[in-house]
Amino acid sequence: MAQLADVEETLKRIEAHKGVIGTVVVNAEGIPIRTSLDNSSAVQYAGLLQDLTMRARSSVRDMDPQNDLTFLRIRSKKHEIMVSPENNFLLIVIQNPCE
Amino acid sequence: MEIVHVYTRLRGELGRQCVLSDRRAEPLIDVPPQPDLSTHFIRRPSREQGLQAARDTTEHQVNTERFESDSKGMDHSEGGWPKDINPQEAEQTIRYRKKVEKDEGYVTSILQLGSVMEHCIRQNHALDIYEEYFDEEEEEEDQEPPSAKTINVFRYDIIINLALSFHPDGGRKLVAAYSFLGFQRRLGDPSLDSYIWDMEKPNCPDVTLKPPSPLLCIHYNPKDPHTLLGGTASGQIAYWDTRRGSRPVELSSLDQSHRDPAHNVLWTQSKGGTDAFSASTDGQVLWWDIRRLSCPVDRLVLDMSREENLDRALGAVSLEFESTMPTKFLVGTEQGVVVSCNRKAKSNAEKMVCTYEGHHGPVQAVTRNPFFTKNFLTVGDWSARIWSEDVRESSIIWTRNQSSYLMDACWSPVRPSVFFCVKTDGVLDVWDVLFKHNEPTLSVKVSDWPLYSVCVQEASGVIAVGSQHGDVSLMELSDKLKNQQKNEKTLLSAMFERETKRERLLEARLKEVRLKERSRSQQSPEEELRGERGEEEPLELLDRAERDFNQLTEHHVIA
């Protein structure tokens, strides 16, 4: 299907960006659907970040019910973790933004 | 008494029908009232009855349902898989994933998420929004003022604490010597002991040391942390091993030791860590070998006229020894003079190399700067002075006279320009020579009692201060005082150089003036005689004295 090919292409493009260490696509149940990392890391990222995203989203909505979480960025010493939430899915990208 | 009616019948008549007949009532018993019996009784008009005006309650026991709680760990290795799929089986998981991927929602979601994500990724590339802008500039130093905080106080007995020394390895332990300074001990005074305190346990000392007479000073052996050396009020030197109990392992013999209290005892450099030397106000400096304390190895009499006359010797109050210069040492005396001596000189007369005069009272402490060993600090009377070994006339830097007597001082082992001194008004002064000279950088009132001793621990910037009341307070310094500032060494060495040069110039000038005077006096002795007679008028003398005094005080205030 053309759409599946689109999806593939998008994900490949993201992975090919400079500095991107890995990507994980997580579904609503916390199962990593597609990942470029090894399974154990993917599962770990999926579990931990889904929880955090839920928390972040509920915090944002608690402050203002009209508001919603659009993006979550966690900057750490070694790299940056970017989480893009949706209703059912979660896209996690780990990037090393060194210039 | 029973009322009984007996009747008899013939046997044959028993069981026959009763024949009843009327009979008139006849009183059987008649008991008339007896009024005189009423005297046995009292009429009771009122009656008491207890009543409770409270709500009626009932007591009923209830046991709630037990809430069972259990601690369990959860392993999130793989979670969320639906029940029918075994996460270990690769096939099943792959199949499940593929199924999800075919879902409509998946595709749209991913495409949308992808675009958002790419935007952010590109943002990261374009600009590092988390970069440090001013990396090269070092952070502004904390503008907070330097401070010292008391972290612990060890209190056991009310006697003067005279000396403190930290344990050489890391200093978890502190040994404190307690004794009296007065001539005769007050009767009934309890203890002669000195204690080793563990810094974590302020309530009771770790080890008690029992000398035969109170200790005036005590030091850990820098090479062997179990051995300690102390000088007693009886003039003897005692050597302890903490592994062997609280009595001294060896004590120097009374006749060979000092005749006055041994004011200071220090370990010296030697291969086995067994050499020490001691000084006392009887004017002698004795060298000892720990293994044989019965007789001193060497003896030096601090007689300035080099005649070894004990009567004219200067009483020694403090000692200084630096292990990097094993043959030289400094002795501070009661007369206010610091004598620099060389141990390896050939004869006793040559052992005393030179003297530094400057204090008006006993030199309570002499210490060398650990970074600049040519400069040493002395405290005594009301001021602290820093000297350079080369300049003998006077100290190169000195503090203004303080309001109370300075009792002890020591350099900071970390910062070359900082030293600490304690005063009899209970204040610990922290001086930073690079910062300002006219007053201490920090004055902390540690206790209401005069402070007698101070000791700094190298590793952690903790200072121990001992007072007359027997309290040993542990103070912690603020970071600024603990860490070396940049360029401190170079700045300090520049300052010392400058001051030394100034003193040398002054010395040279003074010599010139003296030389001129002498040559003038040689040329014209008669004029001098006349001049002398003229000067002897008392008023003129007084004027001259006044002028000199004013000049001196001005000079001190400016400096």
JSON list of N, CA, C and O in Angstrom, two decimals, chain B residues 382 397-403 419 423 429-443 495 556-559:
[
{"chain": "B", "resi": 382, "resn": "TRP", "atom": "N", "xyz": [49.72, 41.15, 71.75]},
{"chain": "B", "resi": 382, "resn": "TRP", "atom": "CA", "xyz": [48.44, 41.48, 71.15]},
{"chain": "B", "resi": 382, "resn": "TRP", "atom": "C", "xyz": [48.47, 41.49, 69.64]},
{"chain": "B", "resi": 382, "resn": "TRP", "atom": "O", "xyz": [47.55, 41.96, 69.01]},
{"chain": "B", "resi": 397, "resn": "ILE", "atom": "N", "xyz": [55.41, 41.65, 57.94]},
{"chain": "B", "resi": 397, "resn": "ILE", "atom": "CA", "xyz": [54.00, 42.06, 57.99]},
{"chain": "B", "resi": 397, "resn": "ILE", "atom": "C", "xyz": [53.54, 41.85, 59.42]},
{"chain": "B", "resi": 397, "resn": "ILE", "atom": "O", "xyz": [53.86, 40.84, 60.02]},
{"chain": "B", "resi": 398, "resn": "TRP", "atom": "N", "xyz": [52.81, 42.79, 59.93]},
{"chain": "B", "resi": 398, "resn": "TRP", "atom": "CA", "xyz": [52.28, 42.57, 61.27]},
{"chain": "B", "resi": 398, "resn": "TRP", "atom": "C", "xyz": [50.89, 43.16, 61.38]},
{"chain": "B", "resi": 398, "resn": "TRP", "atom": "O", "xyz": [50.53, 44.05, 60.64]},
{"chain": "B", "resi": 399, "resn": "THR", "atom": "N", "xyz": [50.13, 42.65, 62.31]},
{"chain": "B", "resi": 399, "resn": "THR", "atom": "CA", "xyz": [48.78, 43.16, 62.48]},
{"chain": "B", "resi": 399, "resn": "THR", "atom": "C", "xyz": [48.79, 44.23, 63.55]},
{"chain": "B", "resi": 399, "resn": "THR", "atom": "O", "xyz": [49.68, 44.30, 64.38]},
{"chain": "B", "resi": 400, "resn": "ARG", "atom": "N", "xyz": [47.77, 45.00, 63.50]},
{"chain": "B", "resi": 400, "resn": "ARG", "atom": "CA", "xyz": [47.62, 46.04, 64.51]},
{"chain": "B", "resi": 400, "resn": "ARG", "atom": "C", "xyz": [47.37, 45.35, 65.85]},
{"chain": "B", "resi": 400, "resn": "ARG", "atom": "O", "xyz": [46.89, 44.22, 65.89]},
{"chain": "B", "resi": 401, "resn": "ASN", "atom": "N", "xyz": [47.67, 46.03, 66.93]},
{"chain": "B", "resi": 401, "resn": "ASN", "atom": "CA", "xyz": [47.45, 45.41, 68.24]},
{"chain": "B", "resi": 401, "resn": "ASN", "atom": "C", "xyz": [45.97, 45.22, 68.48]},
{"chain": "B", "resi": 401, "resn": "ASN", "atom": "O", "xyz": [45.19, 46.15, 68.39]},
{"chain": "B", "resi": 402, "resn": "GLN", "atom": "N", "xyz": [45.62, 44.00, 68.79]},
{"chain": "B", "resi": 402, "resn": "GLN", "atom": "CA", "xyz": [44.22, 43.69, 69.01]},
{"chain": "B", "resi": 402, "resn": "GLN", "atom": "C", "xyz": [43.81, 44.03, 70.42]},
{"chain": "B", "resi": 402, "resn": "GLN", "atom": "O", "xyz": [44.64, 44.39, 71.24]},
{"chain": "B", "resi": 403, "resn": "SER", "atom": "N", "xyz": [42.54, 43.89, 70.69]},
{"chain": "B", "resi": 403, "resn": "SER", "atom": "CA", "xyz": [42.06, 44.27, 72.02]},
{"chain": "B", "resi": 403, "resn": "SER", "atom": "C", "xyz": [42.33, 43.20, 73.05]},
{"chain": "B", "resi": 403, "resn": "SER", "atom": "O", "xyz": [42.23, 43.45, 74.23]},
{"chain": "B", "resi": 419, "resn": "PHE", "atom": "N", "xyz": [45.47, 32.69, 57.66]},
{"chain": "B", "resi": 419, "resn": "PHE", "atom": "CA", "xyz": [45.85, 32.05, 58.91]},
{"chain": "B", "resi": 419, "resn": "PHE", "atom": "C", "xyz": [44.79, 32.35, 59.96]},
{"chain": "B", "resi": 419, "resn": "PHE", "atom": "O", "xyz": [44.01, 33.29, 59.83]},
{"chain": "B", "resi": 423, "resn": "LYS", "atom": "N", "xyz": [41.91, 34.28, 70.41]},
{"chain": "B", "resi": 423, "resn": "LYS", "atom": "CA", "xyz": [42.20, 35.32, 71.40]},
{"chain": "B", "resi": 423, "resn": "LYS", "atom": "C", "xyz": [41.54, 35.01, 72.73]},
{"chain": "B", "resi": 423, "resn": "LYS", "atom": "O", "xyz": [40.65, 34.17, 72.82]},
{"chain": "B", "resi": 429, "resn": "ASP", "atom": "N", "xyz": [39.90, 34.50, 64.92]},
{"chain": "B", "resi": 429, "resn": "ASP", "atom": "CA", "xyz": [40.09, 35.44, 63.82]},
{"chain": "B", "resi": 429, "resn": "ASP", "atom": "C", "xyz": [40.64, 34.72, 62.62]},
{"chain": "B", "resi": 429, "resn": "ASP", "atom": "O", "xyz": [41.58, 33.93, 62.74]},
{"chain": "B", "resi": 430, "resn": "VAL", "atom": "N", "xyz": [40.08, 35.02, 61.47]},
{"chain": "B", "resi": 430, "resn": "VAL", "atom": "CA", "xyz": [40.62, 34.47, 60.24]},
{"chain": "B", "resi": 430, "resn": "VAL", "atom": "C", "xyz": [41.21, 35.64, 59.48]},
{"chain": "B", "resi": 430, "resn": "VAL", "atom": "O", "xyz": [40.50, 36.59, 59.15]},
{"chain": "B", "resi": 431, "resn": "TRP", "atom": "N", "xyz": [42.50, 35.60, 59.25]},
{"chain": "B", "resi": 431, "resn": "TRP", "atom": "CA", "xyz": [43.16, 36.68, 58.53]},
{"chain": "B", "resi": 431, "resn": "TRP", "atom": "C", "xyz": [43.49, 36.22, 57.13]},
{"chain": "B", "resi": 431, "resn": "TRP", "atom": "O", "xyz": [44.01, 35.13, 56.94]},
{"chain": "B", "resi": 432, "resn": "ASP", "atom": "N", "xyz": [43.22, 37.07, 56.17]},
{"chain": "B", "resi": 432, "resn": "ASP", "atom": "CA", "xyz": [43.64, 36.78, 54.81]},
{"chain": "B", "resi": 432, "resn": "ASP", "atom": "C", "xyz": [44.62, 37.88, 54.43]},
{"chain": "B", "resi": 432, "resn": "ASP", "atom": "O", "xyz": [44.25, 39.04, 54.29]},
{"chain": "B", "resi": 433, "resn": "VAL", "atom": "N", "xyz": [45.88, 37.48, 54.30]},
{"chain": "B", "resi": 433, "resn": "VAL", "atom": "CA", "xyz": [46.92, 38.48, 54.12]},
{"chain": "B", "resi": 433, "resn": "VAL", "atom": "C", "xyz": [46.77, 39.22, 52.80]},
{"chain": "B", "resi": 433, "resn": "VAL", "atom": "O", "xyz": [47.17, 40.37, 52.66]},
{"chain": "B", "resi": 434, "resn": "LEU", "atom": "N", "xyz": [46.19, 38.55, 51.82]},
{"chain": "B", "resi": 434, "resn": "LEU", "atom": "CA", "xyz": [46.04, 39.20, 50.53]},
{"chain": "B", "resi": 434, "resn": "LEU", "atom": "C", "xyz": [44.85, 40.14, 50.51]},
{"chain": "B", "resi": 434, "resn": "LEU", "atom": "O", "xyz": [44.76, 41.00, 49.65]},
{"chain": "B", "resi": 435, "resn": "PHE", "atom": "N", "xyz": [43.95, 39.94, 51.40]},
{"chain": "B", "resi": 435, "resn": "PHE", "atom": "CA", "xyz": [42.71, 40.69, 51.32]},
{"chain": "B", "resi": 435, "resn": "PHE", "atom": "C", "xyz": [42.81, 42.01, 52.07]},
{"chain": "B", "resi": 435, "resn": "PHE", "atom": "O", "xyz": [42.66, 43.07, 51.49]},
{"chain": "B", "resi": 436, "resn": "LYS", "atom": "N", "xyz": [43.03, 41.90, 53.37]},
{"chain": "B", "resi": 436, "resn": "LYS", "atom": "CA", "xyz": [43.29, 43.16, 54.07]},
{"chain": "B", "resi": 436, "resn": "LYS", "atom": "C", "xyz": [44.16, 42.90, 55.29]},
{"chain": "B", "resi": 436, "resn": "LYS", "atom": "O", "xyz": [44.12, 41.85, 55.90]},
{"chain": "B", "resi": 437, "resn": "HIS", "atom": "N", "xyz": [44.91, 43.94, 55.64]},
{"chain": "B", "resi": 437, "resn": "HIS", "atom": "CA", "xyz": [45.85, 43.82, 56.74]},
{"chain": "B", "resi": 437, "resn": "HIS", "atom": "C", "xyz": [45.37, 44.44, 58.01]},
{"chain": "B", "resi": 437, "resn": "HIS", "atom": "O", "xyz": [45.89, 44.14, 59.06]},
{"chain": "B", "resi": 438, "resn": "ASN", "atom": "N", "xyz": [44.44, 45.36, 57.90]},
{"chain": "B", "resi": 438, "resn": "ASN", "atom": "CA", "xyz": [44.17, 46.11, 59.13]},
{"chain": "B", "resi": 438, "resn": "ASN", "atom": "C", "xyz": [43.18, 45.42, 60.04]},
{"chain": "B", "resi": 438, "resn": "ASN", "atom": "O", "xyz": [43.09, 45.73, 61.20]},
{"chain": "B", "resi": 439, "resn": "GLU", "atom": "N", "xyz": [42.43, 44.47, 59.49]},
{"chain": "B", "resi": 439, "resn": "GLU", "atom": "CA", "xyz": [41.57, 43.74, 60.40]},
{"chain": "B", "resi": 439, "resn": "GLU", "atom": "C", "xyz": [41.33, 42.34, 59.85]},
{"chain": "B", "resi": 439, "resn": "GLU", "atom": "O", "xyz": [41.52, 42.10, 58.66]},
{"chain": "B", "resi": 440, "resn": "PRO", "atom": "N", "xyz": [40.91, 41.45, 60.69]},
{"chain": "B", "resi": 440, "resn": "PRO", "atom": "CA", "xyz": [40.74, 40.09, 60.19]},
{"chain": "B", "resi": 440, "resn": "PRO", "atom": "C", "xyz": [39.60, 40.02, 59.18]},
{"chain": "B", "resi": 440, "resn": "PRO", "atom": "O", "xyz": [38.62, 40.75, 59.27]},
{"chain": "B", "resi": 441, "resn": "THR", "atom": "N", "xyz": [39.74, 39.09, 58.25]},
{"chain": "B", "resi": 441, "resn": "THR", "atom": "CA", "xyz": [38.69, 38.89, 57.25]},
{"chain": "B", "resi": 441, "resn": "THR", "atom": "C", "xyz": [37.42, 38.40, 57.91]},
{"chain": "B", "resi": 441, "resn": "THR", "atom": "O", "xyz": [36.32, 38.70, 57.49]},
{"chain": "B", "resi": 442, "resn": "LEU", "atom": "N", "xyz": [37.59, 37.60, 58.94]},
{"chain": "B", "resi": 442, "resn": "LEU", "atom": "CA", "xyz": [36.41, 37.06, 59.60]},
{"chain": "B", "resi": 442, "resn": "LEU", "atom": "C", "xyz": [36.71, 36.90, 61.08]},
{"chain": "B", "resi": 442, "resn": "LEU", "atom": "O", "xyz": [37.75, 36.39, 61.44]},
{"chain": "B", "resi": 443, "resn": "SER", "atom": "N", "xyz": [35.80, 37.37, 61.89]},
{"chain": "B", "resi": 443, "resn": "SER", "atom": "CA", "xyz": [35.96, 37.15, 63.34]},
{"chain": "B", "resi": 443, "resn": "SER", "atom": "C", "xyz": [34.75, 36.40, 63.82]},
{"chain": "B", "resi": 443, "resn": "SER", "atom": "O", "xyz": [33.63, 36.86, 63.64]},
{"chain": "B", "resi": 495, "resn": "MET", "atom": "N", "xyz": [53.79, 39.56, 47.41]},
{"chain": "B", "resi": 495, "resn": "MET", "atom": "CA", "xyz": [53.63, 40.41, 48.59]},
{"chain": "B", "resi": 495, "resn": "MET", "atom": "C", "xyz": [54.77, 40.22, 49.57]},
{"chain": "B", "resi": 495, "resn": "MET", "atom": "O", "xyz": [55.32, 41.18, 50.11]},
{"chain": "B", "resi": 556, "resn": "HIS", "atom": "N", "xyz": [52.36, 52.61, 63.18]},
{"chain": "B", "resi": 556, "resn": "HIS", "atom": "CA", "xyz": [51.60, 51.36, 63.31]},
{"chain": "B", "resi": 556, "resn": "HIS", "atom": "C", "xyz": [50.21, 51.50, 62.74]},
{"chain": "B", "resi": 556, "resn": "HIS", "atom": "O", "xyz": [49.70, 50.61, 62.09]},
{"chain": "B", "resi": 557, "resn": "VAL", "atom": "N", "xyz": [49.58, 52.64, 63.02]},
{"chain": "B", "resi": 557, "resn": "VAL", "atom": "CA", "xyz": [48.19, 52.82, 62.54]},
{"chain": "B", "resi": 557, "resn": "VAL", "atom": "C", "xyz": [48.18, 52.82, 61.02]},
{"chain": "B", "resi": 557, "resn": "VAL", "atom": "O", "xyz": [47.35, 52.19, 60.38]},
{"chain": "B", "resi": 558, "resn": "ILE", "atom": "N", "xyz": [49.15, 53.47, 60.42]},
{"chain": "B", "resi": 558, "resn": "ILE", "atom": "CA", "xyz": [49.17, 53.54, 58.96]},
{"chain": "B", "resi": 558, "resn": "ILE", "atom": "C", "xyz": [49.43, 52.15, 58.40]},
{"chain": "B", "resi": 558, "resn": "ILE", "atom": "O", "xyz": [48.81, 51.73, 57.44]},
{"chain": "B", "resi": 559, "resn": "ALA", "atom": "N", "xyz": [50.32, 51.46, 59.05]},
{"chain": "B", "resi": 559, "resn": "ALA", "atom": "CA", "xyz": [50.67, 50.14, 58.53]},
{"chain": "B", "resi": 559, "resn": "ALA", "atom": "C", "xyz": [49.48, 49.21, 58.75]},
{"chain": "B", "resi": 559, "resn": "ALA", "atom": "O", "xyz": [49.42, 48.16, 58.27]}
]
